[in-house]
Short mmCIF file of C-alpha atoms in Angstrom, two decimals:
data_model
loop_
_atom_site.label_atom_id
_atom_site.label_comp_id
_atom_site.label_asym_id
_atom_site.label_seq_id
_atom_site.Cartn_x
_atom_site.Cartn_y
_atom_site.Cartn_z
CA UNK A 1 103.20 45.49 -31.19
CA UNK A 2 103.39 47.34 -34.88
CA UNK A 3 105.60 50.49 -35.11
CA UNK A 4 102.82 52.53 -35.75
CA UNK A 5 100.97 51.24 -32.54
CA UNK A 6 104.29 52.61 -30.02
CA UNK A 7 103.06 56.42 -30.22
CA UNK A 8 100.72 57.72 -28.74
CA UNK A 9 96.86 58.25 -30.69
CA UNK A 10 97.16 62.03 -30.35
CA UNK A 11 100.88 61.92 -31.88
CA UNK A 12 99.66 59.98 -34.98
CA UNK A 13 96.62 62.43 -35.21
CA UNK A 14 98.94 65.55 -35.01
CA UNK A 15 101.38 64.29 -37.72
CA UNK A 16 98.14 63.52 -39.68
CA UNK A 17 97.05 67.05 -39.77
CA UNK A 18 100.38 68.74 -40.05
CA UNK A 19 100.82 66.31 -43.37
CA UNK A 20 97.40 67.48 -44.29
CA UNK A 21 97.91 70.84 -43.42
CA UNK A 22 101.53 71.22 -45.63
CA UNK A 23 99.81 69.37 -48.40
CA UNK A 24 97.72 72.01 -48.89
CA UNK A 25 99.85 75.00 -47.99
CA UNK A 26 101.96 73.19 -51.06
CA UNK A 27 99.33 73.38 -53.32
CA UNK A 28 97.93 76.51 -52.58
CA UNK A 29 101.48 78.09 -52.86
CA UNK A 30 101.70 76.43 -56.21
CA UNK A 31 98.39 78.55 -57.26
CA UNK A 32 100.01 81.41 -55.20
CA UNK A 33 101.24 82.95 -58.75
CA UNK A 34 97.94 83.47 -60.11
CA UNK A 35 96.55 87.56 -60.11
CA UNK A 36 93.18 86.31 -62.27
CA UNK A 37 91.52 83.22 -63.08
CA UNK A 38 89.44 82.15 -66.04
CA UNK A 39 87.32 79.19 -67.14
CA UNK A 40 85.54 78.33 -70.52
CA UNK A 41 81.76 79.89 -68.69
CA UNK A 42 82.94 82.70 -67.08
CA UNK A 43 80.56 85.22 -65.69
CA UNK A 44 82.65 85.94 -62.41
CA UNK A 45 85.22 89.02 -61.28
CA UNK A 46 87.92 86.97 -62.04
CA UNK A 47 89.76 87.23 -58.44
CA UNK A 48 89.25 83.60 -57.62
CA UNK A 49 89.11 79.93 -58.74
CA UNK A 50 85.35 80.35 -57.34
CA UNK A 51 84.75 83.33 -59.18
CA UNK A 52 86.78 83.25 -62.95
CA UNK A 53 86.02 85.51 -65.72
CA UNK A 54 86.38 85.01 -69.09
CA UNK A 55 89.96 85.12 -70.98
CA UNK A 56 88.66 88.25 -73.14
CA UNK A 57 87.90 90.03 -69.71
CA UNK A 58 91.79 89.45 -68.70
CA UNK A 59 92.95 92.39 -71.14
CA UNK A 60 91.72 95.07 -69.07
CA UNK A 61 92.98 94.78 -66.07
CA UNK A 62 96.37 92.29 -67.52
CA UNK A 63 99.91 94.61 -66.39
CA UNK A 64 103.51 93.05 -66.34
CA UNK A 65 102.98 90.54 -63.71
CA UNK A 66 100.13 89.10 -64.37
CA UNK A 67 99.36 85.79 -64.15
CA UNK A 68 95.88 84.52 -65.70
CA UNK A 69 95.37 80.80 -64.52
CA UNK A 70 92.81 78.71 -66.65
CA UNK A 71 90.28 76.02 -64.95
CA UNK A 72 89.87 72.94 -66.67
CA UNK A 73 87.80 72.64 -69.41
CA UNK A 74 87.15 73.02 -72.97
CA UNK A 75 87.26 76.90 -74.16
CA UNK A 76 85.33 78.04 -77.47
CA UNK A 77 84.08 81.08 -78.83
CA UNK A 78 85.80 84.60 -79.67
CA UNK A 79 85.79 85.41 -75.68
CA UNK A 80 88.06 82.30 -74.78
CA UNK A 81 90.80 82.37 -77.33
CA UNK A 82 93.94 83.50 -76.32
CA UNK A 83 94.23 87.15 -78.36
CA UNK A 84 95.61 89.84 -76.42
CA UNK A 85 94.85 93.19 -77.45
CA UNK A 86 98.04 94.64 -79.79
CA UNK A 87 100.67 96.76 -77.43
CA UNK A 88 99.86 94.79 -74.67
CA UNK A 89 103.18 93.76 -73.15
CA UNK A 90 105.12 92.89 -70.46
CA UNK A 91 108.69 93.52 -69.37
CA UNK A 92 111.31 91.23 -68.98
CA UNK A 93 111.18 91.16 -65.29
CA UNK A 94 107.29 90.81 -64.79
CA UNK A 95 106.11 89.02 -68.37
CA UNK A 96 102.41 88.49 -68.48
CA UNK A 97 101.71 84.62 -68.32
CA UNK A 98 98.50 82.79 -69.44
CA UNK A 99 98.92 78.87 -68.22
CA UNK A 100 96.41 76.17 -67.71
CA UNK A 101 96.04 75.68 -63.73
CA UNK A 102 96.57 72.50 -64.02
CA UNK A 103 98.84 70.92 -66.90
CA UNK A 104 97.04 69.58 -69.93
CA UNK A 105 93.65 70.12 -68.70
CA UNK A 106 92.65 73.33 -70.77
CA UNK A 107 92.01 72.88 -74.42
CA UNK A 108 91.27 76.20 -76.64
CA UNK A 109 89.29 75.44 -79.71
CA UNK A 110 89.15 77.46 -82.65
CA UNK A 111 86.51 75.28 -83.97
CA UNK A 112 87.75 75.79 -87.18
CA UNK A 113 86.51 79.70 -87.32
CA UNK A 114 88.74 81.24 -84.85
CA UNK A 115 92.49 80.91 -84.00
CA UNK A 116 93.17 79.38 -80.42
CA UNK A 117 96.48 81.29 -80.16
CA UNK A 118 97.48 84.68 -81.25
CA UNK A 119 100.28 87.20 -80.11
CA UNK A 120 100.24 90.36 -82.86
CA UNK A 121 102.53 93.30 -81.23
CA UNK A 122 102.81 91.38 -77.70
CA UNK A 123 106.19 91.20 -76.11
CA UNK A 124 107.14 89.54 -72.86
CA UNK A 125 104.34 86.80 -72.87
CA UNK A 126 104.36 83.92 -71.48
CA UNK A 127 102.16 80.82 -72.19
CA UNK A 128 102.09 77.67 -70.40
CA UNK A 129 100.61 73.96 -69.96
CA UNK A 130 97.28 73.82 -72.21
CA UNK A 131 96.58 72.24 -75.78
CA UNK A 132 95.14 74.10 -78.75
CA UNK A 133 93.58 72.85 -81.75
CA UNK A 134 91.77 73.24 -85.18
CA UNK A 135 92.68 76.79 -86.07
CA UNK A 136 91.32 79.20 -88.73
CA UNK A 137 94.85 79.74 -89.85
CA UNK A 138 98.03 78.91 -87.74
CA UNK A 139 97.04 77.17 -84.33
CA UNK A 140 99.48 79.06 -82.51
CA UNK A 141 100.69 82.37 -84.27
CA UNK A 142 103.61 84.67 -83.35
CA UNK A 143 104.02 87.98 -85.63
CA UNK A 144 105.53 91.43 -84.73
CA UNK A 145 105.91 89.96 -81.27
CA UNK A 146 109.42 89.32 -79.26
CA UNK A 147 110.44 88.02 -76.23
CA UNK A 148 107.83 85.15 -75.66
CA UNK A 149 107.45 81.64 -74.31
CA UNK A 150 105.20 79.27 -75.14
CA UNK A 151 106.01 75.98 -72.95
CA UNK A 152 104.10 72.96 -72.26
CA UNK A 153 101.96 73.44 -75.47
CA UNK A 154 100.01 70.73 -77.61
CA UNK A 155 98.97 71.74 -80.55
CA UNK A 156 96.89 70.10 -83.64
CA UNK A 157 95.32 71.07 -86.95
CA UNK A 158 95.49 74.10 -88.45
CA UNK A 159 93.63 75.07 -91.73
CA UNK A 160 94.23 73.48 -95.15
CA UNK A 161 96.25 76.73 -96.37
CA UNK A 162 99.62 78.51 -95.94
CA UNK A 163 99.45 77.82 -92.52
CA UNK A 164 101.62 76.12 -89.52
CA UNK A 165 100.48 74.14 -86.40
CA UNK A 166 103.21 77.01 -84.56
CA UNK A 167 103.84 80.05 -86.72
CA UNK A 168 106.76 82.62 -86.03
CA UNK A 169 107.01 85.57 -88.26
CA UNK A 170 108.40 88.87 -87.72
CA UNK A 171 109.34 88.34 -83.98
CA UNK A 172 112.88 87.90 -82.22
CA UNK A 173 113.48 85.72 -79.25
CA UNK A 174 110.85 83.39 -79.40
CA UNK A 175 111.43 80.18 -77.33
CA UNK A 176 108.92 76.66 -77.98
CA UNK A 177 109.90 74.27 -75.07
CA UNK A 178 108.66 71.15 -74.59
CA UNK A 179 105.72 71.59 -76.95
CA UNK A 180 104.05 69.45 -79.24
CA UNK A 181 102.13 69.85 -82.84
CA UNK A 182 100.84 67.53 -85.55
CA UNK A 183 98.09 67.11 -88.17
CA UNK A 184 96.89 69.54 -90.95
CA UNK A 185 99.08 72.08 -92.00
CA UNK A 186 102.14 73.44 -94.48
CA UNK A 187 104.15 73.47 -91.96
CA UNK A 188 104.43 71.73 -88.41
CA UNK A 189 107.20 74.54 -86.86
CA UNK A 190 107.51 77.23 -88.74
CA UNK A 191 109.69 79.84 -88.09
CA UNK A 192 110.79 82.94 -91.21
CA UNK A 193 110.40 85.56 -92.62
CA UNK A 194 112.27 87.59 -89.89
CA UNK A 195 111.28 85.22 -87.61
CA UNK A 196 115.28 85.69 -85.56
CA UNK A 197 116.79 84.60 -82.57
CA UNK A 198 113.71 81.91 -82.39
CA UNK A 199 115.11 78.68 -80.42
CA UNK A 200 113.06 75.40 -80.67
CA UNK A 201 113.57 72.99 -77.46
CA UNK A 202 112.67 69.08 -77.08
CA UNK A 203 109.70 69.36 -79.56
CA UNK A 204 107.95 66.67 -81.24
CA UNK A 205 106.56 66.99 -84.29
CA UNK A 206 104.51 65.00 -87.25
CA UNK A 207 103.26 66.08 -91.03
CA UNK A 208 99.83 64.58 -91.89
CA UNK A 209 98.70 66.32 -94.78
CA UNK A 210 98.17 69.60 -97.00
CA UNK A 211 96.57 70.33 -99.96
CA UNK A 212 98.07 73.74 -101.07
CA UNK A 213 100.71 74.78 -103.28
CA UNK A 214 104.39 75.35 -101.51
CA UNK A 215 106.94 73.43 -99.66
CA UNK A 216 106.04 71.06 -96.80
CA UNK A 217 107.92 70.39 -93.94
CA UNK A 218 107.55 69.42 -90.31
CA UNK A 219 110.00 71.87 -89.27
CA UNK A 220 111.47 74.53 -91.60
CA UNK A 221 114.93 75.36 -90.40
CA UNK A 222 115.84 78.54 -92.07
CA UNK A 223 113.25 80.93 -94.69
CA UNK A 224 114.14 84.35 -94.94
CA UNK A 225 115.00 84.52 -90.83
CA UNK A 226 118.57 83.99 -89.02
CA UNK A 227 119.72 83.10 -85.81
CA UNK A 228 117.11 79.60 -85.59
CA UNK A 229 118.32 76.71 -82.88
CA UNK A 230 116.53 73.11 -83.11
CA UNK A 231 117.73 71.49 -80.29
CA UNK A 232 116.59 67.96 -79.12
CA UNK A 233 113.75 68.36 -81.83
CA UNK A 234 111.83 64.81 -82.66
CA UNK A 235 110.10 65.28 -86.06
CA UNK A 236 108.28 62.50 -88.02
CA UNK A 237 105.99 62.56 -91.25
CA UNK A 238 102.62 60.30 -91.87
CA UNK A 239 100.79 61.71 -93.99
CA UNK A 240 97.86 60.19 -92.60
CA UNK A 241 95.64 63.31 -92.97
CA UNK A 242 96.20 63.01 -97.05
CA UNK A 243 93.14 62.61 -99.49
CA UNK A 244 94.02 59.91 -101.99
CA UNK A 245 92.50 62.25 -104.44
CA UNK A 246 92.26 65.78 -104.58
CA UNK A 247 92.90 69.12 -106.60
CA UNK A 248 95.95 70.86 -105.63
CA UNK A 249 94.96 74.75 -103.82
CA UNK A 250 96.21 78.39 -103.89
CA UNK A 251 96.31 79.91 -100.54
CA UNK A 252 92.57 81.00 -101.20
CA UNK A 253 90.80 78.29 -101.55
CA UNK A 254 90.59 78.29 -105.34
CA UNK A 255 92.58 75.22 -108.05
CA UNK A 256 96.37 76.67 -107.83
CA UNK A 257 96.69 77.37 -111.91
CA UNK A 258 100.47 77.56 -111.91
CA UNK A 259 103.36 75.37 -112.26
CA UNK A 260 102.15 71.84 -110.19
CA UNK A 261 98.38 72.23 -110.65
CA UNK A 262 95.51 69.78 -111.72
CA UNK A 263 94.43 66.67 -109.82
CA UNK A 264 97.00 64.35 -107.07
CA UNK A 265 96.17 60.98 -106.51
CA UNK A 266 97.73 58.51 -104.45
CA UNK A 267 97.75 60.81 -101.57
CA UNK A 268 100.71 62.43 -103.17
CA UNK A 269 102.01 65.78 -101.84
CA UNK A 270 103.29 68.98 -104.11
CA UNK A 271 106.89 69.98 -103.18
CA UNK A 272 107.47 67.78 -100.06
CA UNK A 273 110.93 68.77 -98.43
CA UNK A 274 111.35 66.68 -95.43
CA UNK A 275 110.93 66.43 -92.17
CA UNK A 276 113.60 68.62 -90.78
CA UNK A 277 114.24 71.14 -94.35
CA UNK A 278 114.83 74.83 -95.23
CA UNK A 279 112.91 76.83 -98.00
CA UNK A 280 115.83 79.52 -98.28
CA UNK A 281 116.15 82.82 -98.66
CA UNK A 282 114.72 85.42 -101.53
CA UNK A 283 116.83 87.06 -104.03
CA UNK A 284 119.01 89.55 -102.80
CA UNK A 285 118.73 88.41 -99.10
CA UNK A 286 122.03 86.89 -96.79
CA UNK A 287 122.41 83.30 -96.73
CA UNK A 288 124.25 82.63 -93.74
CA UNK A 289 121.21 81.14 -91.56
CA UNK A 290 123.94 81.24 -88.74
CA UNK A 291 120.85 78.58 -87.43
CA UNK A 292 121.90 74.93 -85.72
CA UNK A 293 120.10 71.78 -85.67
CA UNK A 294 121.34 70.10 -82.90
CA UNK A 295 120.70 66.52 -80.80
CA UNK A 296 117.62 65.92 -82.34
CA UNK A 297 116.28 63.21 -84.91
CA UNK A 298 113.88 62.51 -87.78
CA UNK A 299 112.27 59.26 -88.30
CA UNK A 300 110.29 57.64 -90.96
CA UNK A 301 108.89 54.30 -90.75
CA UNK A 302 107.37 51.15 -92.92
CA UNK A 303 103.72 52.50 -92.06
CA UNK A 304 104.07 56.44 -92.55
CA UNK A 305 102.93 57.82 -96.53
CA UNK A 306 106.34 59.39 -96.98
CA UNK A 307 106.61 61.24 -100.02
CA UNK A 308 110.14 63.56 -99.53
CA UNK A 309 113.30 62.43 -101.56
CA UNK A 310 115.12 62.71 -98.00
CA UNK A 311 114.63 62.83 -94.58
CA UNK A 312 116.96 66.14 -93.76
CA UNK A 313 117.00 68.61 -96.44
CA UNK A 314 119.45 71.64 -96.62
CA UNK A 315 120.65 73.53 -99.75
CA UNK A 316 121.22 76.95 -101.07
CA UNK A 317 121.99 78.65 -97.67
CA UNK A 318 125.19 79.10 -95.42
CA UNK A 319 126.42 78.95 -92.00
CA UNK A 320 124.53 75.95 -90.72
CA UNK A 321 125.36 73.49 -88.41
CA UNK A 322 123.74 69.76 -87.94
CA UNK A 323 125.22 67.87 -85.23
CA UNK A 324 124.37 64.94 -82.98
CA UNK A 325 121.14 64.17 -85.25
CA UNK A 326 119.75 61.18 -86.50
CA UNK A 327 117.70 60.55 -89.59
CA UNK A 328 116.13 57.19 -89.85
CA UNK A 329 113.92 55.76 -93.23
CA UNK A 330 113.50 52.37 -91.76
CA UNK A 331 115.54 50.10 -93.77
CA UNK A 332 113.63 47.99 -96.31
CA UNK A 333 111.11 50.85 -96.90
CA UNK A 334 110.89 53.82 -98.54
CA UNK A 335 114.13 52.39 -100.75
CA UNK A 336 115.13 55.42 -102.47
CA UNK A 337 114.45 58.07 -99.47
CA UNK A 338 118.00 59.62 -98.42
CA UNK A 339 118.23 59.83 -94.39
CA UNK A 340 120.17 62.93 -95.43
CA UNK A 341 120.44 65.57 -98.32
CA UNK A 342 122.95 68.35 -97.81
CA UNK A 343 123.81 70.45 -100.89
CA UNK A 344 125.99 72.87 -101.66
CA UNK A 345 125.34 76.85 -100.96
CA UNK A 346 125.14 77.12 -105.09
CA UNK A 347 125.19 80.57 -105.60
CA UNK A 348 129.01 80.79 -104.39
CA UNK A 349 131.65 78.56 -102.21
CA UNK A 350 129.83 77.85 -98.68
CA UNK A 351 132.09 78.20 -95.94
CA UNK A 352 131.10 77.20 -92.91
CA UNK A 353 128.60 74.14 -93.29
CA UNK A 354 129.14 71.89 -90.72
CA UNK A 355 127.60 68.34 -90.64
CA UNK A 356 129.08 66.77 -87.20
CA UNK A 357 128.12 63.80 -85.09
CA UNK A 358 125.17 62.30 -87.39
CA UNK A 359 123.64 59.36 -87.73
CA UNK A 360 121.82 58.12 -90.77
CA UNK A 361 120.02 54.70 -91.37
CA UNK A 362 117.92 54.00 -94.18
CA UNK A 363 118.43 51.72 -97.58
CA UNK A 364 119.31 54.77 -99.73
CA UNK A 365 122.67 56.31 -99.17
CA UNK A 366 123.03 59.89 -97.32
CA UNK A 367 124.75 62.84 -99.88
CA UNK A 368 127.09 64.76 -98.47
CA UNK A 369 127.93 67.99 -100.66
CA UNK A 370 131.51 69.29 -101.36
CA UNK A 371 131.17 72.58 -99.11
CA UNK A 372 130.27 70.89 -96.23
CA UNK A 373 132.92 70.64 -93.56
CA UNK A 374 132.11 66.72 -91.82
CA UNK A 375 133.36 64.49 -89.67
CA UNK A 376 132.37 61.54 -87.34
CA UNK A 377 129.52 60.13 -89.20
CA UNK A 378 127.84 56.66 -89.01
CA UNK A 379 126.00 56.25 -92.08
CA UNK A 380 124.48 52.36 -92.70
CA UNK A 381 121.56 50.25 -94.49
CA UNK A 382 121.55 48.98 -91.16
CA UNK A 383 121.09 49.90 -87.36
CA UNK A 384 124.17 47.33 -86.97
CA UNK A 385 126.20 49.34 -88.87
CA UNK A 386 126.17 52.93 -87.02
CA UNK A 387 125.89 52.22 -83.32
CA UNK A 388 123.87 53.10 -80.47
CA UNK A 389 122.34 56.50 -80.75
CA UNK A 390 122.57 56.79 -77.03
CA UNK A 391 125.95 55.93 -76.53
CA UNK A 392 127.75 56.83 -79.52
CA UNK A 393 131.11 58.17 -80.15
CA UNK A 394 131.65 57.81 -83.96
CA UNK A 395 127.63 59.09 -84.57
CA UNK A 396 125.04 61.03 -83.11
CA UNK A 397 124.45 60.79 -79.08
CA UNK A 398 121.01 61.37 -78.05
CA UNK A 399 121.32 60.73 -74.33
CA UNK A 400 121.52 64.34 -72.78
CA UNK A 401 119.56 67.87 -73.31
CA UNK A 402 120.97 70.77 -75.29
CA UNK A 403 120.23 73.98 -73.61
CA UNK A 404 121.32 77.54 -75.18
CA UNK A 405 122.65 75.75 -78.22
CA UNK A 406 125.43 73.78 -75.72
CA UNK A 407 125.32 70.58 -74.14
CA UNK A 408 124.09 69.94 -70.81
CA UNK A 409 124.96 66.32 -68.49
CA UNK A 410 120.91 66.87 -68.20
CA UNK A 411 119.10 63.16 -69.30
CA UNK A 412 117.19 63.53 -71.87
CA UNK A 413 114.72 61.04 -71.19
CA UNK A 414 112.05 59.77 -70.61
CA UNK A 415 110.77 62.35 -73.33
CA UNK A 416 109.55 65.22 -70.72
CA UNK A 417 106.41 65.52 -72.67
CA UNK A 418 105.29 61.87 -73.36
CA UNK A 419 102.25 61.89 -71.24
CA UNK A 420 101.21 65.10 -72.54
CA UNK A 421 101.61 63.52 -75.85
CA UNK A 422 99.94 60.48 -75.56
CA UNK A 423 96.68 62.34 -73.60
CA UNK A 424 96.23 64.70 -76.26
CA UNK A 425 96.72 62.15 -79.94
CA UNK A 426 93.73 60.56 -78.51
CA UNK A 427 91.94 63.55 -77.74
CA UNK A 428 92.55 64.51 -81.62
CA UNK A 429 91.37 61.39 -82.55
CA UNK A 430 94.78 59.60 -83.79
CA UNK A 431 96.33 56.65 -82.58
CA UNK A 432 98.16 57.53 -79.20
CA UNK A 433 101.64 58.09 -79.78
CA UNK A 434 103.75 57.11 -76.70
CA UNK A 435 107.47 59.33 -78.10
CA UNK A 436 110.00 57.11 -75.50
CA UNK A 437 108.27 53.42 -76.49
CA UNK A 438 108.79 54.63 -79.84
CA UNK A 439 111.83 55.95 -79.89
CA UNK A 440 113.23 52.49 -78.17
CA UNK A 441 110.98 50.72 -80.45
CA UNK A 442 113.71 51.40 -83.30
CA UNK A 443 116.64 51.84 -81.12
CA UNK A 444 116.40 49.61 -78.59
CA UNK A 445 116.07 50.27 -75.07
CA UNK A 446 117.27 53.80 -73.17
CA UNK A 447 120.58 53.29 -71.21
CA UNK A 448 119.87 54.29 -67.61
CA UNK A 449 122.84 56.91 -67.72
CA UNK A 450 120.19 58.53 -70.18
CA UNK A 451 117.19 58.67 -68.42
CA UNK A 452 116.67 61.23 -65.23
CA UNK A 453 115.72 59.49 -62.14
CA UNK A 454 113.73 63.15 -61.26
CA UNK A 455 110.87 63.46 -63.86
CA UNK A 456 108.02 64.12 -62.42
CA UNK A 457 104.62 65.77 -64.44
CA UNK A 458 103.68 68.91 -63.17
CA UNK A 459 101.27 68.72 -60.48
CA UNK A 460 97.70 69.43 -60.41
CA UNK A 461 97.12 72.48 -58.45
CA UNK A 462 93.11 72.55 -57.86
CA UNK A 463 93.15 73.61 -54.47
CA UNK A 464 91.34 71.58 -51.83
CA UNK A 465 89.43 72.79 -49.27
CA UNK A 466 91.35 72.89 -45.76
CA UNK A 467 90.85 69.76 -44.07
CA UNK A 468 87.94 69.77 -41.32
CA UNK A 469 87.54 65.87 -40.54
CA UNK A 470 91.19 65.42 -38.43
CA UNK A 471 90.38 66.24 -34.97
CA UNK A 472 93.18 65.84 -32.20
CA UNK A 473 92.85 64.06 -28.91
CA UNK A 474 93.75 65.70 -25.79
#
């Protein structure tokens, strides 16, 4: 006689529905948090998952609180971006969220005449688990706007100008965790011009292409903004998105006349930085950043169009930290690309540039300038030569999360949003890109003490109907 077959029918049906019956109490609790719900038709009151409004419709009635819960599905049109009204805010005990009901499911689309994302004069937002893509301008913009989260974000393709997949500017306190961007744009991350206090958190990001005048960079580390933390930050640069021929842009539209114009070819860039670089800061203005990059790594391999002089690029500014980061040009390629760059303040004596804990691998040899204050690097032609990036002493150590600019004994892997990842490349029509197989592709496999046993994707939280087939003997 089986275990199962020792109790009693009615037991085994009771246990049946109370499993049934907590299954859905968990998912309806994890819906619970919802005030209003939205999907890409519309045409309801908004109260319920059976009767959603549009996002547009949310503004009226949205107080600190609030929690607006998209269905699945793809939103377009003016009435379905996410644009709150200016002034709308929350408070810092009851932000206003916006979040996809169920994680990676919603996709707002700009369509290339409208941008997805948009927080002008909003405080206290929060904005959670959906993708956004081909923008108008920045896919997901922050300006005159503090206190915000966006978390659990994909984002691709913003328009050929002076624009950035994620755009801060103007806004303090900003926090991008465990989000995602790539494809066309200046910029990948972008956070200046009094964009403060903004702190960047297990990101990945990758350059593809831009064909406007200015620096390009998949994330910009310091421009005319202070107070900037990169932490566990994965950057990358294809240039895949590149014509092979083109004529170089202003931020109009028109053929840029000044210094760099005419015709490209070879699906060459103007003024490519790096992948993790600063622009600087105007005439006049303070240089000490006081900004950190910090556990995180930029890599460059045989197949990517890499057109920087270096992988990491700092100079002109002061009080900056890089620590625990790797920069890897795959050795044998991309010969005379530095894995880092890091000059000296120039305008005076820096004094407190600290390069700590790095790791650089590539056939050209890292530069290290005078003012910079460094110790424990691994620098080598050779992944031989530096060490494991996961269990380092000498180098960088990627195995555990930074949180609040200090390290945590959190695992960093498996990368928290590699499903997320690899879902949305192929719904933007690239190659899927799977961040932990690549990541171990270069540096061999993930130590276990490195990995967290725990990781689980959020869970869909549809609610189901309550379950009407279990019926219990007597």
């Amino acid at each position: 006689m089986s275990f199962y077959r020792s109790f009693p029918r009615a037991v085994i049906q009771v246990a049946a529905l109370l499993f049934a019956l907590a299954a859905w109490a968990g998912l309806a609790n994890a819906a619970s948090s919802c005030t209003h719900y939205a999907s890409p038709a519309g045409g309801g009151n908004g109260s319920s998952p059976t009767s959603p409004f549009k996002i547009s419709n949310f503004w009226s009635v949205a107080a600190p609180g609030a929690t607006l819960c998209l269905l699945d599905g793809q939103y377009t049109g003016s009435a379905s971006m996410i644009k709150p009204p200016q002034k709308l805010n929350g408070t810092s005990a009851a932000p206003i969220t916006v979040k996809a009901l169920n994680d990676g499911k919603v996709t707002i689309d700009g369509q290339g005449a409208l941008t997805p994302v948009s927080l002008y004069y909003n405080d206290y937002f929060i904005l959670e688990g959906f993708n956004a893509r081909n923008s108008s301008s920045s896919v997901i913009s922050v300006s005159y706007s503090n206190h915000n989260v966006i978390r659990r974000v994909a984002a691709w393709d913003a328009a050929d100008g002076n624009h950035s997949i994620f755009g801060v500017h103007n806004s303090n306190y900003t926090l991008l965790e465990d989000v995602a961007g790539w494809g066309v744009g200046r910029k990948i991350f972008e956070s200046s011009q009094a964009g403060n206090y903004t702190t960047i958190r297990r990101a990945w990001g990758r350059w593809e292409g831009s064909h406007v005048v200015g620096p390009k960079m998949t994330y910009t580390l310091a421009y005319n903004n202070y107070y900037m933390v990169c932490e566990n930050c994965i950057g990358t640069w294809s240039g895949e998105r590149m014509k092979e021929t083109y004529t170089l842009l202003d931020y109009y539209g028109n053929p840029w006349t000044g210094s760099g114009g005419g015709t490209y070819t070879n699906y060459s860039v103007n003024q490519p930085y790096g992948v993790f670089a600063v622009d600087g800061f105007s005439e006049g203005k303070d240089r000490n950043a006081r900004s950190k990059i910090l556990g995180s790594l930029a890599y460059v391999r045989a197949s990517d169009r890499f057109h920087p002089a270096q992988s990491i690029f700092v100079t002109k500014i002061d009080s900056f930290e890089v620590a625990h980061t790797v920069a890897y040009v795959q050795p044998g390629y991309h010969t005379t690309k530095r894995p880092f760059a890091l000059y000296n303040l120039a305008t005076a004596v820096g004094t407190n540039l600290v390069a700590r804990s790095l790791t650089g691998v590539g056939t050209a040899t890292s530069y290290f300038a005078s003012d910079w204050t460094t110790s424990l690097l691994a620098m080598g032609s050779a992944l031989s030569a530096v060490g494991n990036i996961f269990t380092s002493t000498a180098g960088a150590n990627l195995c555990y999360r930074y949180k609040d600019a200090a390290l945590t004994s959190e695992p960093l892997w498996p990368w928290p949003m590699n499903e997320r990842i690899k879902e949305a490349t192929a719904q933007s029509g690239r190659a899927v890109v799977d961040v932990t197989a690549t990541v171990e592709s270069m540096f061999g496999s993930i130590p276990s003490q490195c990995k967290s046993s725990t990781v689980v994707s959020p869970p869909l939280v549809t609610i189901p109907a309550a379950p009407t087939n279990l019926v219990v003997a007597k």
